[in-house]
Amino acid sequence: MESPDLTQPLPDPTWVMPSPAGEILLAIFGGGAAIFVAYCAWLALRKRSALPLLFALAGLFSIMLEPIADTLGNVQHRPVGQISAFVVDGQPIPWAIVLGYIWYFGLALVLMWRKAEERTMTPKLWARSAVFAFAAVLLVEQIPIALDLWEYYGHQPLVLGFMPIDMAIANMVSVMLPAIVIYKIWPMLHGWKQLLVLPLVPICVVGGHTAAAAPAYMLINANPDAPMWLVHFAGVVTTVFAVLIVWFAVRLLHGGFPELVADRARLEVAAATVPQREMSGV
C-alpha cells in the first residue's frame, strides 16, 4: 500500500493495476449491480411500475460523470492491466466503475420509494441523508484508494486520509440532487412520463457534481506553482457550494422561501383584482 503522491503533477501511464485486487473489485461491484438489478426487477413486479429498473438504467447512464471527475479532479484508474470499458481523453474507465454506477446512483432513488409515495420526507431527513452520503463516500472510498485501485495526483485540497474532501462532498451532491428532483416530480411519474428519469438523473448527477466541484477543479488544474493555501481555499469554496446546492434545492422543495411565497400571493391578489376593475369600468 502506497500513499497517494499529491506532488505528482500528471497521471503516470506506467501505473500498474494490482492483481487480484482489480478482479476482486470487478466481482464486488459487478455482483452488487446484479443483486441490485434483480431487486429492482422484483420491486417492479411488486409495484407494477417500471421505475425501479429505470432507476438502475439511469444510474448506468450517469457514467458520463466519471471521465469528467477523473480528468478535472486529477484521478487516475491505474491504466496498465486495467479491465477497461472505454477510454476518454486518455482516462481508462474500468468496467467495475461502470457497473458500480448502476447501484451507486440508483440505490438512493429506490430506498426513497416509500417516502416519495407517502410524501413524508422533511428538511431534517434530507440533511441527515446528505451527511450520511458524504461520510459514506469519504470513508468507504479510502479502501480502494489504499489498495492502489485508483490514485489522486497533483495539488489536492483538504485531503483526509487518501481522499480529498472536495471530491467526497461533490459526490454527495451528485447523489442528493437527483433524489430531490425525482421526489419533487414523483406524483407525475406514470405511464410514459416515467422515462423522464432517464435524462433527469444523469443531468442532476453531472450538473450537481461539477457545479459544486468547479472551484476546486479550477485550482487543481491551475499553474502548478499556485500556493497551496489557495488550492485549499478552493476546496473550502467547493464545500460551501455543495452545501448551498443541497440547501437551496431542499428549501425550494419544501415550501420555498417566505419572500417568494409572499410575492406569489401578491401576484395572485393583483391578478384577481384586474377582472373586478374591468367589470366596474375603472
mmCIF file of C-alpha atoms in Angstrom:
data_model
loop_
_atom_site.group_PDB
_atom_site.id
_atom_site.type_symbol
_atom_site.label_atom_id
_atom_site.label_comp_id
_atom_site.label_asym_id
_atom_site.label_seq_id
_atom_site.Cartn_x
_atom_site.Cartn_y
_atom_site.Cartn_z
ATOM 1 C CA MET A 1 0.000 0.000 0.000
ATOM 2 C CA GLU A 2 1.379 3.369 -1.049
ATOM 3 C CA SER A 3 0.287 6.833 -0.019
ATOM 4 C CA PRO A 4 -1.018 8.994 -2.874
ATOM 5 C CA ASP A 5 1.689 11.157 -4.408
ATOM 6 C CA LEU A 6 -0.023 14.535 -4.269
ATOM 7 C CA THR A 7 3.063 16.198 -5.723
ATOM 8 C CA GLN A 8 2.821 14.174 -8.939
ATOM 9 C CA PRO A 9 1.588 16.780 -11.466
ATOM 10 C CA LEU A 10 0.476 14.405 -14.231
ATOM 11 C CA PRO A 11 -1.031 10.910 -14.486
ATOM 12 C CA ASP A 12 1.511 8.146 -14.880
ATOM 13 C CA PRO A 13 0.873 5.854 -17.867
ATOM 14 C CA THR A 14 3.090 3.209 -16.247
ATOM 15 C CA TRP A 15 0.937 2.798 -13.134
ATOM 16 C CA VAL A 16 0.027 -0.880 -12.898
ATOM 17 C CA MET A 17 -3.349 -2.187 -11.738
ATOM 18 C CA PRO A 18 -2.706 -4.551 -8.821
ATOM 19 C CA SER A 19 -3.892 -8.115 -9.214
ATOM 20 C CA PRO A 20 -6.028 -9.764 -7.942
ATOM 21 C CA ALA A 21 -7.369 -6.571 -6.304
ATOM 22 C CA GLY A 22 -8.683 -5.318 -9.651
ATOM 23 C CA GLU A 23 -10.510 -8.560 -10.353
ATOM 24 C CA ILE A 24 -11.934 -8.596 -6.821
ATOM 25 C CA LEU A 25 -13.226 -5.025 -7.256
ATOM 26 C CA LEU A 26 -14.898 -6.025 -10.527
ATOM 27 C CA ALA A 27 -16.514 -9.027 -8.835
ATOM 28 C CA ILE A 28 -17.779 -6.939 -5.907
ATOM 29 C CA PHE A 29 -19.125 -4.048 -7.982
ATOM 30 C CA GLY A 30 -20.468 -6.351 -10.690
ATOM 31 C CA GLY A 31 -22.075 -8.636 -8.125
ATOM 32 C CA GLY A 32 -23.590 -5.615 -6.400
ATOM 33 C CA ALA A 33 -25.025 -4.464 -9.726
ATOM 34 C CA ALA A 34 -26.511 -7.907 -10.425
ATOM 35 C CA ILE A 35 -28.134 -8.088 -6.981
ATOM 36 C CA PHE A 36 -29.447 -4.538 -7.290
ATOM 37 C CA VAL A 37 -30.941 -5.123 -10.753
ATOM 38 C CA ALA A 38 -32.560 -8.352 -9.532
ATOM 39 C CA TYR A 39 -34.076 -6.469 -6.594
ATOM 40 C CA CYS A 40 -35.280 -3.724 -8.955
ATOM 41 C CA ALA A 41 -36.940 -6.358 -11.165
ATOM 42 C CA TRP A 42 -38.686 -7.859 -8.118
ATOM 43 C CA LEU A 43 -39.765 -4.406 -6.957
ATOM 44 C CA ALA A 44 -41.009 -3.524 -10.440
ATOM 45 C CA LEU A 45 -43.255 -6.607 -10.426
ATOM 46 C CA ARG A 46 -44.440 -5.881 -6.894
ATOM 47 C CA LYS A 47 -45.160 -2.212 -7.573
ATOM 48 C CA ARG A 48 -46.316 -2.810 -11.159
ATOM 49 C CA SER A 49 -44.053 0.006 -12.215
ATOM 50 C CA ALA A 50 -41.027 0.258 -14.485
ATOM 51 C CA LEU A 51 -39.456 2.898 -12.235
ATOM 52 C CA PRO A 52 -37.089 0.611 -10.286
ATOM 53 C CA LEU A 53 -35.472 -0.727 -13.447
ATOM 54 C CA LEU A 54 -35.397 2.776 -14.935
ATOM 55 C CA PHE A 55 -33.563 3.981 -11.811
ATOM 56 C CA ALA A 56 -30.910 1.303 -12.362
ATOM 57 C CA LEU A 57 -30.600 2.267 -16.032
ATOM 58 C CA ALA A 58 -30.414 5.968 -15.143
ATOM 59 C CA GLY A 59 -27.581 5.157 -12.737
ATOM 60 C CA LEU A 60 -25.751 3.436 -15.595
ATOM 61 C CA PHE A 61 -26.297 6.446 -17.875
ATOM 62 C CA SER A 62 -24.726 8.634 -15.191
ATOM 63 C CA ILE A 63 -21.338 7.073 -16.013
ATOM 64 C CA MET A 64 -20.756 10.175 -18.165
ATOM 65 C CA LEU A 65 -19.695 11.879 -14.915
ATOM 66 C CA GLU A 66 -16.706 9.576 -14.411
ATOM 67 C CA PRO A 67 -14.370 10.875 -17.154
ATOM 68 C CA ILE A 68 -15.239 14.465 -16.162
ATOM 69 C CA ALA A 69 -14.449 13.872 -12.493
ATOM 70 C CA ASP A 70 -11.322 11.853 -13.320
ATOM 71 C CA THR A 71 -9.900 14.396 -15.761
ATOM 72 C CA LEU A 72 -10.705 17.588 -13.849
ATOM 73 C CA GLY A 73 -10.289 16.090 -10.383
ATOM 74 C CA ASN A 74 -6.901 14.515 -11.161
ATOM 75 C CA VAL A 75 -7.912 10.932 -10.502
ATOM 76 C CA GLN A 76 -6.479 8.027 -12.450
ATOM 77 C CA HIS A 77 -7.604 4.431 -12.600
ATOM 78 C CA ARG A 78 -4.295 2.645 -13.000
ATOM 79 C CA PRO A 79 -4.037 2.007 -16.758
ATOM 80 C CA VAL A 80 -1.662 -0.976 -17.062
ATOM 81 C CA GLY A 81 -3.610 -4.214 -16.659
ATOM 82 C CA GLN A 82 -6.867 -2.313 -16.248
ATOM 83 C CA ILE A 83 -10.141 -4.023 -17.209
ATOM 84 C CA SER A 84 -11.481 -1.012 -19.079
ATOM 85 C CA ALA A 85 -14.925 -0.463 -20.560
ATOM 86 C CA PHE A 86 -13.816 2.577 -22.564
ATOM 87 C CA VAL A 87 -11.254 5.387 -22.577
ATOM 88 C CA VAL A 88 -11.975 9.136 -22.577
ATOM 89 C CA ASP A 89 -9.202 11.717 -23.006
ATOM 90 C CA GLY A 90 -6.659 9.065 -22.172
ATOM 91 C CA GLN A 91 -8.508 8.104 -18.985
ATOM 92 C CA PRO A 92 -9.402 4.397 -18.736
ATOM 93 C CA ILE A 93 -12.884 3.896 -17.254
ATOM 94 C CA PRO A 94 -12.956 0.434 -15.639
ATOM 95 C CA TRP A 95 -15.850 -1.981 -16.011
ATOM 96 C CA ALA A 96 -16.020 -2.137 -12.220
ATOM 97 C CA ILE A 97 -16.834 1.588 -12.039
ATOM 98 C CA VAL A 98 -19.361 1.360 -14.897
ATOM 99 C CA LEU A 99 -21.236 -1.433 -13.110
ATOM 100 C CA GLY A 100 -20.885 0.346 -9.780
ATOM 101 C CA TYR A 101 -22.766 3.362 -11.122
ATOM 102 C CA ILE A 102 -25.880 1.203 -11.510
ATOM 103 C CA TRP A 103 -26.345 0.827 -7.763
ATOM 104 C CA TYR A 104 -24.343 3.865 -6.639
ATOM 105 C CA PHE A 105 -26.847 6.293 -8.174
ATOM 106 C CA GLY A 106 -29.875 4.017 -8.351
ATOM 107 C CA LEU A 107 -29.971 2.846 -4.746
ATOM 108 C CA ALA A 108 -30.951 6.169 -3.141
ATOM 109 C CA LEU A 109 -33.893 6.520 -5.541
ATOM 110 C CA VAL A 110 -35.156 3.026 -4.754
ATOM 111 C CA LEU A 111 -34.713 3.483 -0.999
ATOM 112 C CA MET A 112 -36.698 6.727 -1.229
ATOM 113 C CA TRP A 113 -39.723 4.919 -2.707
ATOM 114 C CA ARG A 114 -41.975 4.769 0.358
ATOM 115 C CA LYS A 115 -41.085 8.302 1.450
ATOM 116 C CA ALA A 116 -41.870 9.556 -2.043
ATOM 117 C CA GLU A 117 -45.212 7.737 -2.165
ATOM 118 C CA GLU A 118 -46.232 8.980 1.272
ATOM 119 C CA ARG A 119 -44.670 12.454 0.760
ATOM 120 C CA THR A 120 -43.012 12.181 4.178
ATOM 121 C CA MET A 121 -39.502 13.490 3.503
ATOM 122 C CA THR A 122 -38.601 16.506 5.648
ATOM 123 C CA PRO A 123 -35.741 19.035 5.525
ATOM 124 C CA LYS A 124 -34.145 17.375 8.565
ATOM 125 C CA LEU A 125 -34.314 13.963 6.907
ATOM 126 C CA TRP A 126 -32.751 15.361 3.739
ATOM 127 C CA ALA A 127 -29.966 16.896 5.846
ATOM 128 C CA ARG A 128 -29.293 13.601 7.609
ATOM 129 C CA SER A 129 -29.244 11.798 4.270
ATOM 130 C CA ALA A 130 -26.722 14.307 2.920
ATOM 131 C CA VAL A 131 -24.434 13.880 5.932
ATOM 132 C CA PHE A 132 -24.653 10.096 5.630
ATOM 133 C CA ALA A 133 -23.903 10.198 1.888
ATOM 134 C CA PHE A 134 -20.865 12.421 2.448
ATOM 135 C CA ALA A 135 -19.499 10.300 5.300
ATOM 136 C CA ALA A 136 -20.098 7.056 3.401
ATOM 137 C CA VAL A 137 -18.206 8.252 0.327
ATOM 138 C CA LEU A 138 -15.348 9.728 2.362
ATOM 139 C CA LEU A 139 -14.873 6.610 4.485
ATOM 140 C CA VAL A 140 -15.611 3.810 2.023
ATOM 141 C CA GLU A 141 -13.513 5.161 -0.846
ATOM 142 C CA GLN A 142 -10.439 5.166 1.396
ATOM 143 C CA ILE A 143 -10.265 1.363 0.966
ATOM 144 C CA PRO A 144 -9.843 1.068 -2.830
ATOM 145 C CA ILE A 145 -7.514 4.072 -2.852
ATOM 146 C CA ALA A 146 -5.372 2.474 -0.135
ATOM 147 C CA LEU A 147 -5.314 -0.722 -2.216
ATOM 148 C CA ASP A 148 -3.963 1.295 -5.183
ATOM 149 C CA LEU A 149 -7.042 0.663 -7.331
ATOM 150 C CA TRP A 150 -7.127 4.330 -8.293
ATOM 151 C CA GLU A 151 -4.995 7.312 -7.440
ATOM 152 C CA TYR A 152 -5.361 11.042 -6.780
ATOM 153 C CA TYR A 153 -2.438 13.114 -8.008
ATOM 154 C CA GLY A 154 -1.357 16.740 -8.268
ATOM 155 C CA HIS A 155 -2.468 19.568 -5.997
ATOM 156 C CA GLN A 156 -5.414 18.251 -3.994
ATOM 157 C CA PRO A 157 -7.247 20.353 -1.408
ATOM 158 C CA LEU A 158 -8.288 19.257 2.062
ATOM 159 C CA VAL A 159 -7.045 15.668 1.848
ATOM 160 C CA LEU A 160 -8.335 13.439 4.646
ATOM 161 C CA GLY A 161 -6.582 10.094 4.668
ATOM 162 C CA PHE A 162 -6.246 9.238 0.975
ATOM 163 C CA MET A 163 -9.195 11.239 -0.408
ATOM 164 C CA PRO A 164 -9.807 14.965 -0.973
ATOM 165 C CA ILE A 165 -12.855 16.206 0.932
ATOM 166 C CA ASP A 166 -13.979 18.325 -2.028
ATOM 167 C CA MET A 167 -14.447 15.207 -4.181
ATOM 168 C CA ALA A 168 -16.416 13.449 -1.450
ATOM 169 C CA ILE A 169 -18.780 16.364 -0.887
ATOM 170 C CA ALA A 170 -19.263 16.908 -4.631
ATOM 171 C CA ASN A 171 -20.176 13.221 -4.893
ATOM 172 C CA MET A 172 -22.684 13.790 -2.089
ATOM 173 C CA VAL A 173 -24.382 16.462 -4.209
ATOM 174 C CA SER A 174 -24.469 14.106 -7.197
ATOM 175 C CA VAL A 175 -26.397 11.602 -5.076
ATOM 176 C CA MET A 176 -28.714 14.068 -3.321
ATOM 177 C CA LEU A 177 -29.747 16.340 -6.204
ATOM 178 C CA PRO A 178 -31.332 13.643 -8.420
ATOM 179 C CA ALA A 179 -33.135 12.246 -5.356
ATOM 180 C CA ILE A 180 -34.590 15.682 -4.552
ATOM 181 C CA VAL A 181 -35.688 16.302 -8.144
ATOM 182 C CA ILE A 182 -37.236 12.830 -8.567
ATOM 183 C CA TYR A 183 -39.021 13.220 -5.212
ATOM 184 C CA LYS A 184 -40.473 16.521 -6.428
ATOM 185 C CA ILE A 185 -41.886 15.093 -9.662
ATOM 186 C CA TRP A 186 -42.858 11.695 -8.203
ATOM 187 C CA PRO A 187 -46.651 12.275 -8.448
ATOM 188 C CA MET A 188 -46.386 12.684 -12.235
ATOM 189 C CA LEU A 189 -44.241 9.588 -12.858
ATOM 190 C CA HIS A 190 -46.894 7.459 -14.526
ATOM 191 C CA GLY A 191 -47.012 5.902 -17.987
ATOM 192 C CA TRP A 192 -44.516 7.244 -20.485
ATOM 193 C CA LYS A 193 -43.535 10.062 -18.089
ATOM 194 C CA GLN A 194 -41.560 7.512 -16.086
ATOM 195 C CA LEU A 195 -38.989 7.708 -18.881
ATOM 196 C CA LEU A 196 -38.162 11.231 -17.670
ATOM 197 C CA VAL A 197 -35.905 9.721 -15.018
ATOM 198 C CA LEU A 198 -33.504 8.505 -17.719
ATOM 199 C CA PRO A 199 -32.318 12.011 -18.694
ATOM 200 C CA LEU A 200 -33.087 13.786 -15.393
ATOM 201 C CA VAL A 201 -30.950 11.578 -13.151
ATOM 202 C CA PRO A 202 -27.741 11.889 -15.239
ATOM 203 C CA ILE A 203 -28.357 15.624 -15.694
ATOM 204 C CA CYS A 204 -28.582 16.109 -11.926
ATOM 205 C CA VAL A 205 -25.653 13.763 -11.243
ATOM 206 C CA VAL A 206 -23.295 15.512 -13.664
ATOM 207 C CA GLY A 207 -24.645 19.020 -13.061
ATOM 208 C CA GLY A 208 -24.671 18.758 -9.282
ATOM 209 C CA HIS A 209 -21.165 17.327 -9.040
ATOM 210 C CA THR A 210 -19.484 19.709 -11.467
ATOM 211 C CA ALA A 211 -21.296 22.783 -10.141
ATOM 212 C CA ALA A 212 -20.052 22.034 -6.635
ATOM 213 C CA ALA A 213 -16.556 20.932 -7.618
ATOM 214 C CA ALA A 214 -15.836 23.692 -10.176
ATOM 215 C CA PRO A 215 -13.808 25.945 -7.799
ATOM 216 C CA ALA A 216 -11.576 23.070 -6.687
ATOM 217 C CA TYR A 217 -11.215 21.772 -10.248
ATOM 218 C CA MET A 218 -10.013 25.171 -11.442
ATOM 219 C CA LEU A 219 -7.261 25.400 -8.817
ATOM 220 C CA ILE A 220 -6.282 21.727 -9.009
ATOM 221 C CA ASN A 221 -5.504 22.237 -12.689
ATOM 222 C CA ALA A 222 -4.111 25.767 -12.403
ATOM 223 C CA ASN A 223 -0.456 26.755 -12.519
ATOM 224 C CA PRO A 224 1.492 24.086 -10.598
ATOM 225 C CA ASP A 225 3.172 26.917 -8.701
ATOM 226 C CA ALA A 226 -0.160 28.089 -7.278
ATOM 227 C CA PRO A 227 0.193 28.364 -3.483
ATOM 228 C CA MET A 228 -1.370 25.520 -1.560
ATOM 229 C CA TRP A 229 -3.361 27.892 0.644
ATOM 230 C CA LEU A 230 -5.202 28.985 -2.498
ATOM 231 C CA VAL A 231 -5.852 25.367 -3.505
ATOM 232 C CA HIS A 232 -7.203 24.626 -0.024
ATOM 233 C CA PHE A 233 -9.347 27.764 -0.182
ATOM 234 C CA ALA A 234 -10.852 26.467 -3.438
ATOM 235 C CA GLY A 235 -11.676 23.245 -1.601
ATOM 236 C CA VAL A 236 -13.466 25.278 1.072
ATOM 237 C CA VAL A 237 -15.426 27.144 -1.612
ATOM 238 C CA THR A 238 -16.414 23.813 -3.183
ATOM 239 C CA THR A 239 -17.642 22.646 0.219
ATOM 240 C CA VAL A 240 -19.738 25.815 0.567
ATOM 241 C CA PHE A 241 -21.108 25.386 -2.967
ATOM 242 C CA ALA A 242 -22.103 21.785 -2.200
ATOM 243 C CA VAL A 243 -23.955 22.746 0.978
ATOM 244 C CA LEU A 244 -25.697 25.645 -0.774
ATOM 245 C CA ILE A 245 -26.853 23.485 -3.698
ATOM 246 C CA VAL A 246 -28.486 20.923 -1.429
ATOM 247 C CA TRP A 247 -29.855 23.582 0.932
ATOM 248 C CA PHE A 248 -31.459 25.610 -1.875
ATOM 249 C CA ALA A 249 -32.902 22.503 -3.513
ATOM 250 C CA VAL A 250 -34.442 21.292 -0.241
ATOM 251 C CA ARG A 251 -35.818 24.729 0.621
ATOM 252 C CA LEU A 252 -37.400 25.093 -2.809
ATOM 253 C CA LEU A 253 -38.872 21.612 -2.456
ATOM 254 C CA HIS A 254 -40.360 22.220 0.984
ATOM 255 C CA GLY A 255 -42.253 25.484 0.717
ATOM 256 C CA GLY A 256 -39.616 27.692 -0.793
ATOM 257 C CA PHE A 257 -38.659 30.998 0.792
ATOM 258 C CA PRO A 258 -41.041 33.429 2.587
ATOM 259 C CA GLU A 259 -40.165 36.211 0.155
ATOM 260 C CA LEU A 260 -41.130 34.050 -2.827
ATOM 261 C CA VAL A 261 -44.351 32.891 -1.178
ATOM 262 C CA ALA A 262 -45.313 36.496 -0.351
ATOM 263 C CA ASP A 263 -44.522 37.618 -3.894
ATOM 264 C CA ARG A 264 -46.644 34.814 -5.355
ATOM 265 C CA ALA A 265 -49.543 35.761 -3.083
ATOM 266 C CA ARG A 266 -49.238 39.408 -4.111
ATOM 267 C CA LEU A 267 -49.326 38.491 -7.799
ATOM 268 C CA GLU A 268 -52.385 36.277 -7.256
ATOM 269 C CA VAL A 269 -54.213 39.098 -5.473
ATOM 270 C CA ALA A 270 -53.288 41.518 -8.239
ATOM 271 C CA ALA A 271 -54.482 39.092 -10.919
ATOM 272 C CA ALA A 272 -57.785 38.595 -9.094
ATOM 273 C CA THR A 273 -58.459 42.346 -8.859
ATOM 274 C CA VAL A 274 -57.982 43.012 -12.580
ATOM 275 C CA PRO A 275 -61.292 41.437 -13.702
ATOM 276 C CA GLN A 276 -63.112 43.303 -10.924
ATOM 277 C CA ARG A 277 -61.709 46.609 -12.127
ATOM 278 C CA GLU A 278 -62.670 45.825 -15.727
ATOM 279 C CA MET A 279 -66.226 44.963 -14.681
ATOM 280 C CA SER A 280 -66.555 48.195 -12.744
ATOM 281 C CA GLY A 281 -65.219 50.214 -15.641
ATOM 282 C CA VAL A 282 -62.337 51.623 -13.616
#
